[in-house]
């Protein structure tokens, strides 16, 4: 029997405006939280372990950032300059046969401060051109409404998502973009990795930690998260009203953990840790808070302000599907003393001695992706969509100009084969798969260019030196064949 994926499987790739787009002061765009994120040049692996510290910022640092137009130490301001290269870049993605392209709209390109009554027409027109270019190649846009880039003004003047007014600002933004692009975009995600507000609150929620008392801040994060839950449900409502045939999903950081040992204490720790991941998708899929999360609020003495109307909105407008990022797995133990720690996607955890690691310490575990798919589908019985999966590595240009990234091909192939088994053997309903990222871009936490994910190399380094020329890597033609054969080539 021929091994292929389902007939209408959506193959593609994923990027984010804040790491990719550039043009940070062009077309009427206002600054976002990502435009004040400073480049960190880690010298050793231990420098990468404090991900929260890499993403934190103070009012003084924001002021310092806004006083300069520097794009070397604030590299998300330039990204890979998709703003001026979008036609070339979309053509390159289409050249691999993409069925879908996941991207995000920069909120501050539409509402520069976030609280305006009237949107920025120049920003809206830019995305019209981008979506038209995608559709020219029969490539469906999958659009994230907010991907780590709240308008900076909402952070500095309103305390970000901690302020309930931000719900209204977001709802206005969602109404504008879904009406404007109703004939061009059918697949939407509300918040990228909504759970990450607990791990990097400024980047996700526009929360400036130093403004709050230390002992108060965790409650502040959960209050902000509640406002995002209400906003996400309202976004589902508005999108369905404006685009009746649209599909709207949530997006989860799929952190997969194993007990470090079979000691019951370690197994219990794993269950507790996974609940801290699933509470976000539980709330958006079932439309209500899980009891274990409410118990945590009570036990910690948190007083999260939520009205009966909030809870009704959340219940009435759950998401249509669940999307998630998956890069690696980790271990947890009741006692971490003496155990080796390693980094991962926006988190640090105990290193698993049975699996290898990437150059950045992220553990490579394809079977963990299959386990994740089984767990999510058994839990929710709703369609799933893998919207981020990839390998960050240091790519080398050979003397003949080629880039032989066999390590990336190996990583992706093994993960795709596990996806196949999850669909064919385990009965998982998987809508599609978008790699992170099909073209090199600025990494999220350290703001490096040298950590590359793409099938397409971009000639720019960590210090914004280079021609910005696009170069196909070996993996480009490999992925093109995977899509052409609907996965059959994976088993050759």
Coordinates of C-alpha atoms in Angstrom, one line a residue:
X1 CA 0.0 0.0 0.0
X2 CA 1.3 3.5 -0.9
X3 CA 2.2 5.5 2.1
X4 CA 0.8 9.0 1.6
X5 CA -0.8 11.6 3.8
X6 CA -4.6 12.5 3.5
X7 CA -5.6 13.9 0.1
X8 CA -6.2 17.5 1.3
X9 CA -3.3 17.7 3.8
X10 CA -2.0 21.2 4.1
X11 CA 1.8 21.2 3.7
X12 CA 3.6 24.5 4.2
X13 CA 5.7 26.7 6.4
X14 CA 5.4 29.3 9.2
X15 CA 6.9 32.7 9.9
X16 CA 6.0 35.6 12.2
X17 CA 5.9 39.3 11.4
X18 CA 8.0 40.4 14.4
X19 CA 11.0 38.1 13.4
X20 CA 10.7 38.5 9.7
X21 CA 9.0 41.5 8.3
X22 CA 11.2 44.5 9.0
X23 CA 10.1 47.9 7.9
X24 CA 9.5 48.8 11.5
X25 CA 9.0 52.5 10.8
X26 CA 7.6 52.3 7.3
X27 CA 4.0 52.5 6.1
X28 CA 2.7 54.1 9.3
X29 CA 3.7 51.2 11.5
X30 CA 4.1 51.9 15.2
X31 CA 6.6 50.2 17.5
X32 CA 5.7 46.9 19.0
X33 CA 7.2 45.1 22.0
X34 CA 9.5 43.2 19.6
X35 CA 11.1 46.4 18.3
X36 CA 12.7 47.0 21.7
X37 CA 14.0 43.4 22.1
X38 CA 17.7 43.5 22.3
X39 CA 20.2 41.2 20.7
X40 CA 21.9 38.8 23.0
X41 CA 25.1 37.1 21.9
X42 CA 25.4 34.0 24.1
X43 CA 29.0 32.8 24.5
X44 CA 28.1 29.5 26.2
X45 CA 25.1 27.2 26.5
X46 CA 24.5 28.3 30.1
X47 CA 23.8 31.8 28.8
X48 CA 20.8 30.5 27.0
X49 CA 19.1 28.8 30.0
X50 CA 17.5 31.9 31.5
X51 CA 14.9 32.4 28.7
X52 CA 12.7 34.5 31.0
X53 CA 15.6 36.8 31.6
X54 CA 16.3 37.1 27.9
X55 CA 12.7 38.3 27.3
X56 CA 12.3 40.6 30.3
X57 CA 12.6 44.4 30.0
X58 CA 12.3 47.6 32.2
X59 CA 10.8 51.0 31.5
X60 CA 14.4 52.4 31.4
X61 CA 15.4 49.8 28.7
X62 CA 12.3 50.7 26.7
X63 CA 13.2 54.4 26.8
X64 CA 16.8 53.6 25.8
X65 CA 15.6 51.6 22.9
X66 CA 13.2 54.2 21.6
X67 CA 15.9 56.9 21.6
X68 CA 17.8 55.0 18.9
X69 CA 17.1 53.8 15.4
X70 CA 19.7 51.1 15.8
X71 CA 18.9 47.9 13.9
X72 CA 22.0 45.9 14.9
X73 CA 21.2 45.5 18.6
X74 CA 17.5 45.6 17.9
X75 CA 17.4 43.1 15.0
X76 CA 13.7 42.4 14.9
X77 CA 13.4 45.9 13.5
X78 CA 14.9 44.6 10.3
X79 CA 14.1 40.9 10.3
X80 CA 14.9 39.6 6.8
X81 CA 13.1 42.6 5.3
X82 CA 10.1 40.7 4.0
X83 CA 8.4 44.1 3.8
X84 CA 10.4 44.9 0.7
X85 CA 11.1 41.3 -0.5
X86 CA 7.6 39.8 -0.1
X87 CA 7.0 39.0 -3.8
X88 CA 10.4 37.2 -4.0
X89 CA 9.9 35.4 -0.8
X90 CA 6.4 34.2 -1.5
X91 CA 7.5 33.0 -5.0
X92 CA 10.2 31.0 -3.3
X93 CA 7.8 29.4 -0.9
X94 CA 5.4 28.7 -3.7
X95 CA 8.2 27.1 -5.6
X96 CA 8.2 24.3 -3.0
X97 CA 4.5 23.7 -3.7
X98 CA 3.1 25.1 -0.4
X99 CA -0.6 24.5 0.1
X100 CA -0.6 26.9 3.1
X101 CA 1.5 29.6 4.5
X102 CA 1.3 30.5 8.1
X103 CA 2.1 34.2 8.8
X104 CA 1.1 36.9 11.2
X105 CA -0.2 40.4 10.9
X106 CA 1.7 43.0 12.8
X107 CA -1.0 44.6 15.0
X108 CA 0.9 47.9 15.2
X109 CA 1.0 48.1 11.4
X110 CA -2.8 48.2 11.5
X111 CA -3.2 50.2 14.7
X112 CA 0.2 51.9 15.4
X113 CA -0.6 52.6 19.1
X114 CA -3.3 50.0 19.5
X115 CA -6.0 52.3 20.9
X116 CA -6.9 54.3 17.8
X117 CA -10.4 54.5 16.5
X118 CA -9.4 54.3 12.8
X119 CA -6.9 51.8 11.3
X120 CA -3.9 52.6 9.3
X121 CA -4.9 52.2 5.6
X122 CA -1.3 51.8 4.4
X123 CA -0.8 48.8 6.7
X124 CA -4.0 47.2 5.6
X125 CA -3.1 47.7 2.0
X126 CA 0.3 46.0 2.6
X127 CA -1.4 42.8 3.7
X128 CA -3.8 43.0 0.8
X129 CA -0.8 42.8 -1.5
X130 CA 0.8 39.9 0.5
X131 CA -2.4 37.8 0.5
X132 CA -3.0 38.5 -3.2
X133 CA 0.5 37.3 -3.9
X134 CA -0.1 34.1 -1.9
X135 CA -3.4 33.4 -3.6
X136 CA -1.8 33.9 -7.0
X137 CA 0.0 30.7 -6.3
X138 CA -3.0 28.9 -4.7
X139 CA -1.3 29.1 -1.3
X140 CA -3.8 29.6 1.5
X141 CA -2.8 32.1 4.2
X142 CA -3.1 30.8 7.8
X143 CA -3.0 34.1 9.8
X144 CA -2.0 34.6 13.4
X145 CA -3.8 37.7 14.8
X146 CA -1.2 38.3 17.5
X147 CA 2.3 36.7 17.5
X148 CA 4.5 38.2 20.1
X149 CA 4.0 41.8 19.0
X150 CA 1.4 43.8 21.0
X151 CA 1.8 47.5 20.2
X152 CA 4.4 49.0 22.5
X153 CA 2.1 51.8 23.5
X154 CA -0.4 49.4 25.0
X155 CA 2.4 48.1 27.2
X156 CA 3.7 51.5 28.3
X157 CA 0.4 53.3 28.7
X158 CA -2.0 50.6 29.6
X159 CA 0.1 47.8 31.2
X160 CA -0.7 45.5 28.3
X161 CA -3.1 42.7 28.7
X162 CA -3.4 43.3 32.5
X163 CA -5.7 46.2 31.5
X164 CA -9.2 45.0 30.6
X165 CA -9.4 47.8 28.0
X166 CA -7.0 45.9 25.8
X167 CA -9.8 43.4 25.1
X168 CA -11.7 46.2 23.4
X169 CA -8.7 47.3 21.4
X170 CA -8.0 43.8 20.2
X171 CA -11.7 43.2 19.3
X172 CA -11.6 46.3 17.2
X173 CA -8.5 45.1 15.4
X174 CA -9.9 41.7 14.8
X175 CA -13.1 43.1 13.4
X176 CA -11.1 45.3 11.0
X177 CA -8.9 42.6 9.7
X178 CA -11.5 39.9 9.3
X179 CA -13.8 42.2 7.4
X180 CA -11.0 43.5 5.2
X181 CA -9.6 40.0 4.3
X182 CA -12.9 38.0 4.4
X183 CA -12.4 36.9 0.8
X184 CA -8.7 36.2 1.2
X185 CA -8.1 34.4 4.5
X186 CA -10.1 31.4 5.8
X187 CA -7.8 30.0 8.4
X188 CA -7.0 32.1 11.5
X189 CA -5.2 31.7 14.9
X190 CA -6.0 34.0 17.7
X191 CA -2.8 34.2 19.9
X192 CA 0.5 32.6 19.3
X193 CA 1.4 30.3 22.2
X194 CA -1.1 31.9 24.5
X195 CA 0.4 29.9 27.4
X196 CA 3.7 31.7 27.0
X197 CA 2.5 34.8 28.9
X198 CA 3.6 33.0 32.1
X199 CA 7.1 32.4 30.7
X200 CA 7.8 35.7 28.9
X201 CA 5.1 38.1 30.0
X202 CA 6.4 41.2 28.1
X203 CA 6.7 39.6 24.7
X204 CA 3.3 37.9 24.9
X205 CA 1.3 40.2 27.2
X206 CA 3.0 43.6 27.1
X207 CA 3.6 43.2 30.9
X208 CA 6.5 45.2 32.3
X209 CA 7.4 43.1 35.3
X210 CA 9.3 45.8 37.2
X211 CA 6.1 47.9 37.6
X212 CA 4.6 45.3 39.9
X213 CA 5.4 43.9 43.3
X214 CA 7.3 40.7 42.9
X215 CA 4.9 38.7 45.1
X216 CA 2.0 40.1 43.0
X217 CA 3.3 39.4 39.5
X218 CA 2.1 35.8 39.1
X219 CA -1.4 36.9 39.8
X220 CA -1.0 39.8 37.3
X221 CA 0.1 37.3 34.6
X222 CA -3.0 35.1 35.2
X223 CA -5.3 38.2 35.1
X224 CA -3.8 39.2 31.8
X225 CA -4.2 35.6 30.5
X226 CA -7.9 35.7 31.5
X227 CA -8.3 38.9 29.4
X228 CA -6.7 37.1 26.5
X229 CA -9.0 34.1 26.9
X230 CA -12.1 36.4 26.7
X231 CA -10.5 38.3 23.7
X232 CA -9.8 35.0 21.9
X233 CA -13.4 33.8 22.3
X234 CA -14.6 37.2 21.0
X235 CA -12.2 36.8 18.1
X236 CA -13.8 33.5 17.3
X237 CA -17.3 35.1 17.4
X238 CA -16.3 38.0 15.2
X239 CA -14.5 36.0 12.7
X240 CA -17.4 33.6 12.2
X241 CA -19.7 36.5 11.8
X242 CA -17.5 38.2 9.3
X243 CA -16.4 35.1 7.5
X244 CA -19.0 32.3 8.0
X245 CA -16.8 29.6 6.4
X246 CA -13.7 30.5 8.4
X247 CA -11.9 28.1 10.8
X248 CA -10.4 29.7 13.9
X249 CA -7.9 27.9 16.1
X250 CA -6.0 28.4 19.3
X251 CA -2.2 27.9 19.4
X252 CA -0.3 26.1 22.2
X253 CA 3.3 25.6 23.0
X254 CA 3.4 21.9 23.1
X255 CA 5.9 21.2 25.7
X256 CA 6.1 17.5 26.2
X257 CA 7.6 16.1 29.4
X258 CA 8.6 12.6 30.6
X259 CA 9.1 11.6 34.2
X260 CA 12.8 11.4 34.7
X261 CA 12.4 8.1 36.5
X262 CA 9.5 5.7 37.3
X263 CA 9.5 6.9 40.9
X264 CA 5.8 7.8 41.7
X265 CA 7.0 11.2 42.8
X266 CA 8.5 11.9 39.3
X267 CA 5.4 10.5 37.6
X268 CA 3.2 12.8 39.7
X269 CA 5.4 15.8 38.9
X270 CA 5.0 15.0 35.2
X271 CA 1.2 15.0 35.5
X272 CA 1.3 18.3 37.4
X273 CA 3.6 19.9 34.8
X274 CA 1.5 18.7 31.9
X275 CA -1.6 20.2 33.5
X276 CA 0.2 23.5 33.5
X277 CA 0.5 23.2 29.7
X278 CA -3.0 21.9 29.0
X279 CA -4.9 24.4 31.1
X280 CA -4.6 26.9 28.3
X281 CA -6.0 24.7 25.6
X282 CA -8.5 23.1 27.9
X283 CA -10.0 26.6 28.5
X284 CA -10.1 27.5 24.8
X285 CA -11.4 24.2 23.6
X286 CA -14.0 23.4 26.3
X287 CA -14.8 27.1 26.9
X288 CA -14.4 26.9 30.6
X289 CA -11.6 26.9 33.2
X290 CA -10.5 23.4 34.3
X291 CA -11.2 22.8 38.0
X292 CA -7.5 22.2 38.7
X293 CA -6.6 25.7 37.5
X294 CA -9.3 27.3 39.6
X295 CA -8.1 25.3 42.6
X296 CA -4.6 26.7 42.0
X297 CA -5.9 30.2 42.0
X298 CA -7.7 29.5 45.3
X299 CA -4.7 27.8 46.9
X300 CA -2.4 30.6 46.0
X301 CA -4.9 33.3 47.1
X302 CA -5.3 34.8 43.7
X303 CA -8.3 36.9 43.0
X304 CA -8.7 36.8 39.2
X305 CA -11.4 39.3 38.1
X306 CA -13.8 37.5 35.8
X307 CA -17.5 38.3 35.2
X308 CA -20.4 35.9 34.5
X309 CA -20.5 37.5 31.1
X310 CA -16.8 36.7 30.5
X311 CA -17.5 33.0 31.3
X312 CA -20.5 32.9 29.1
X313 CA -18.5 34.4 26.2
X314 CA -15.7 31.8 26.7
X315 CA -18.3 29.0 26.8
X316 CA -20.2 30.1 23.7
X317 CA -17.3 30.6 21.4
X318 CA -14.7 27.8 21.7
X319 CA -12.1 27.3 18.9
X320 CA -12.6 25.1 15.9
X321 CA -9.2 23.4 16.0
X322 CA -6.1 23.2 18.0
X323 CA -2.7 24.2 16.6
X324 CA 0.6 23.9 18.3
X325 CA 4.4 24.2 18.1
X326 CA 6.5 21.2 18.8
X327 CA 10.3 21.2 18.7
X328 CA 11.5 18.9 21.5
X329 CA 10.7 17.1 24.7
X330 CA 12.2 17.3 28.2
X331 CA 12.1 15.5 31.6
X332 CA 10.8 16.6 35.0
X333 CA 11.6 15.2 38.4
X334 CA 10.4 15.9 41.9
X335 CA 13.9 16.8 42.9
X336 CA 16.1 18.4 40.3
X337 CA 19.3 18.6 42.4
X338 CA 22.3 17.2 40.6
X339 CA 20.5 16.7 37.3
X340 CA 21.7 18.2 34.0
X341 CA 19.5 21.1 32.7
X342 CA 19.0 22.0 29.0
X343 CA 17.2 24.7 27.1
X344 CA 14.1 24.4 24.9
X345 CA 11.3 26.4 23.3
X346 CA 10.8 29.3 25.8
X347 CA 11.6 27.0 28.8
X348 CA 14.4 25.0 30.5
X349 CA 14.1 21.5 31.9
X350 CA 16.0 18.4 32.8
X351 CA 18.0 16.8 30.0
X352 CA 16.8 13.3 28.8
X353 CA 19.9 11.1 28.6
X354 CA 18.4 8.9 25.8
X355 CA 18.0 11.5 23.1
X356 CA 20.4 13.9 21.2
X357 CA 20.3 17.7 21.3
X358 CA 20.6 20.5 18.7
X359 CA 23.4 23.1 18.7
X360 CA 21.2 25.2 21.1
X361 CA 20.5 22.3 23.5
X362 CA 17.0 21.6 22.3
X363 CA 16.5 17.8 22.5
X364 CA 15.5 16.0 19.3
X365 CA 12.6 13.6 19.9
X366 CA 10.5 12.7 16.8
X367 CA 8.5 10.1 18.8
X368 CA 7.6 12.8 21.2
X369 CA 5.7 14.5 18.4
X370 CA 3.6 11.3 17.9
X371 CA 3.0 11.1 21.6
X372 CA 1.9 14.8 21.6
X373 CA -0.5 14.2 18.7
X374 CA -2.1 11.2 20.5
X375 CA -2.4 13.1 23.8
X376 CA -4.0 16.1 22.2
X377 CA -6.4 14.2 20.0
X378 CA -7.5 11.8 22.7
X379 CA -8.0 14.8 25.0
X380 CA -10.0 17.1 22.6
X381 CA -11.3 15.0 19.6
X382 CA -10.9 18.1 17.5
X383 CA -8.7 18.6 14.4
X384 CA -5.1 19.3 15.1
X385 CA -2.6 21.4 13.1
X386 CA 1.2 21.4 13.6
X387 CA 2.1 25.0 12.9
X388 CA 5.7 25.0 14.1
X389 CA 8.3 22.3 14.0
X390 CA 11.9 22.7 12.9
X391 CA 15.6 22.6 13.7
X392 CA 17.7 25.7 14.5
X393 CA 21.3 25.1 13.3
X394 CA 24.4 26.9 12.1
X395 CA 24.4 26.5 8.3
X396 CA 27.6 26.7 6.3
X397 CA 27.9 28.0 2.7
X398 CA 30.3 25.7 0.8
X399 CA 32.9 27.0 -1.7
X400 CA 30.5 26.2 -4.6
X401 CA 27.7 28.2 -3.0
X402 CA 25.7 25.2 -1.8
X403 CA 24.3 24.7 1.7
X404 CA 24.1 21.0 2.6
X405 CA 21.8 20.9 5.5
X406 CA 21.3 17.1 5.7
X407 CA 20.9 17.4 9.5
X408 CA 17.7 19.5 8.9
X409 CA 16.4 17.0 6.4
X410 CA 17.0 14.2 8.9
X411 CA 15.3 16.0 11.7
X412 CA 12.2 16.9 9.6
X413 CA 11.9 13.5 7.9
X414 CA 11.9 11.6 11.2
X415 CA 9.2 14.0 12.6
X416 CA 7.1 13.7 9.4
X417 CA 7.2 9.9 9.6
X418 CA 5.9 10.0 13.1
X419 CA 3.1 12.3 11.9
X420 CA 2.2 9.7 9.3
X421 CA 1.9 7.0 11.9
X422 CA -0.2 9.2 14.2
X423 CA -2.6 9.7 11.4
X424 CA -2.7 6.2 9.9
X425 CA -2.1 4.0 13.0
X426 CA -3.4 6.2 15.8
X427 CA -6.4 7.8 14.1
X428 CA -5.3 11.4 14.7
X429 CA -7.2 14.0 12.6
X430 CA -4.3 16.2 11.4
X431 CA -5.2 19.2 9.1
X432 CA -1.7 20.1 8.1
X433 CA 1.9 20.9 8.9
X434 CA 3.9 24.1 8.6
X435 CA 7.6 24.0 9.4
X436 CA 9.3 26.7 11.4
X437 CA 10.6 28.5 9.5
X438 CA 10.9 27.9 5.8
X439 CA 13.1 30.9 5.3
X440 CA 15.8 32.1 7.8
X441 CA 14.7 34.8 10.3
X442 CA 15.6 36.4 13.6
X443 CA 15.3 33.9 16.5
X444 CA 12.8 34.7 19.1
X445 CA 14.5 34.6 22.5
X446 CA 18.1 35.5 21.7
X447 CA 17.4 37.6 18.6
X448 CA 20.1 35.9 16.6
X449 CA 20.3 35.3 12.8
X450 CA 22.9 32.6 13.2
X451 CA 20.3 30.2 14.5
X452 CA 18.8 29.2 11.2
X453 CA 15.7 27.1 10.4
X454 CA 15.0 27.7 6.8
X455 CA 15.0 25.9 3.5
X456 CA 16.1 29.3 2.2
X457 CA 19.3 31.0 3.5
X458 CA 19.2 34.7 4.0
X459 CA 22.6 36.4 3.7
X460 CA 22.6 38.5 6.9
X461 CA 24.5 37.8 10.1
X462 CA 23.9 38.6 13.8
X463 CA 25.3 42.1 13.3
X464 CA 23.1 43.0 10.3
X465 CA 26.0 42.5 7.9
X466 CA 25.2 41.0 4.5
X467 CA 23.5 41.3 1.2
X468 CA 20.1 39.9 2.2
X469 CA 20.4 37.6 -0.8
X470 CA 18.2 34.5 -0.7
X471 CA 19.9 31.1 -1.4
X472 CA 18.1 27.7 -1.6
X473 CA 19.5 25.1 0.7
X474 CA 19.6 21.3 -0.1
X475 CA 16.5 20.9 2.0
X476 CA 14.5 23.2 -0.4
X477 CA 14.3 20.6 -3.1
X478 CA 13.8 17.8 -0.6
X479 CA 10.7 19.4 0.9
X480 CA 9.4 20.2 -2.5
X481 CA 9.5 16.5 -3.3
X482 CA 7.8 15.6 0.0
X483 CA 4.9 18.0 -0.9
X484 CA 4.8 16.8 -4.6
X485 CA 4.4 13.2 -3.5
X486 CA 2.2 14.0 -0.5
X487 CA 4.7 12.4 1.8
X488 CA 5.4 9.3 -0.2
X489 CA 9.0 10.2 -0.8
X490 CA 9.6 10.0 3.0
X491 CA 9.5 6.2 2.7
X492 CA 11.8 5.8 -0.3

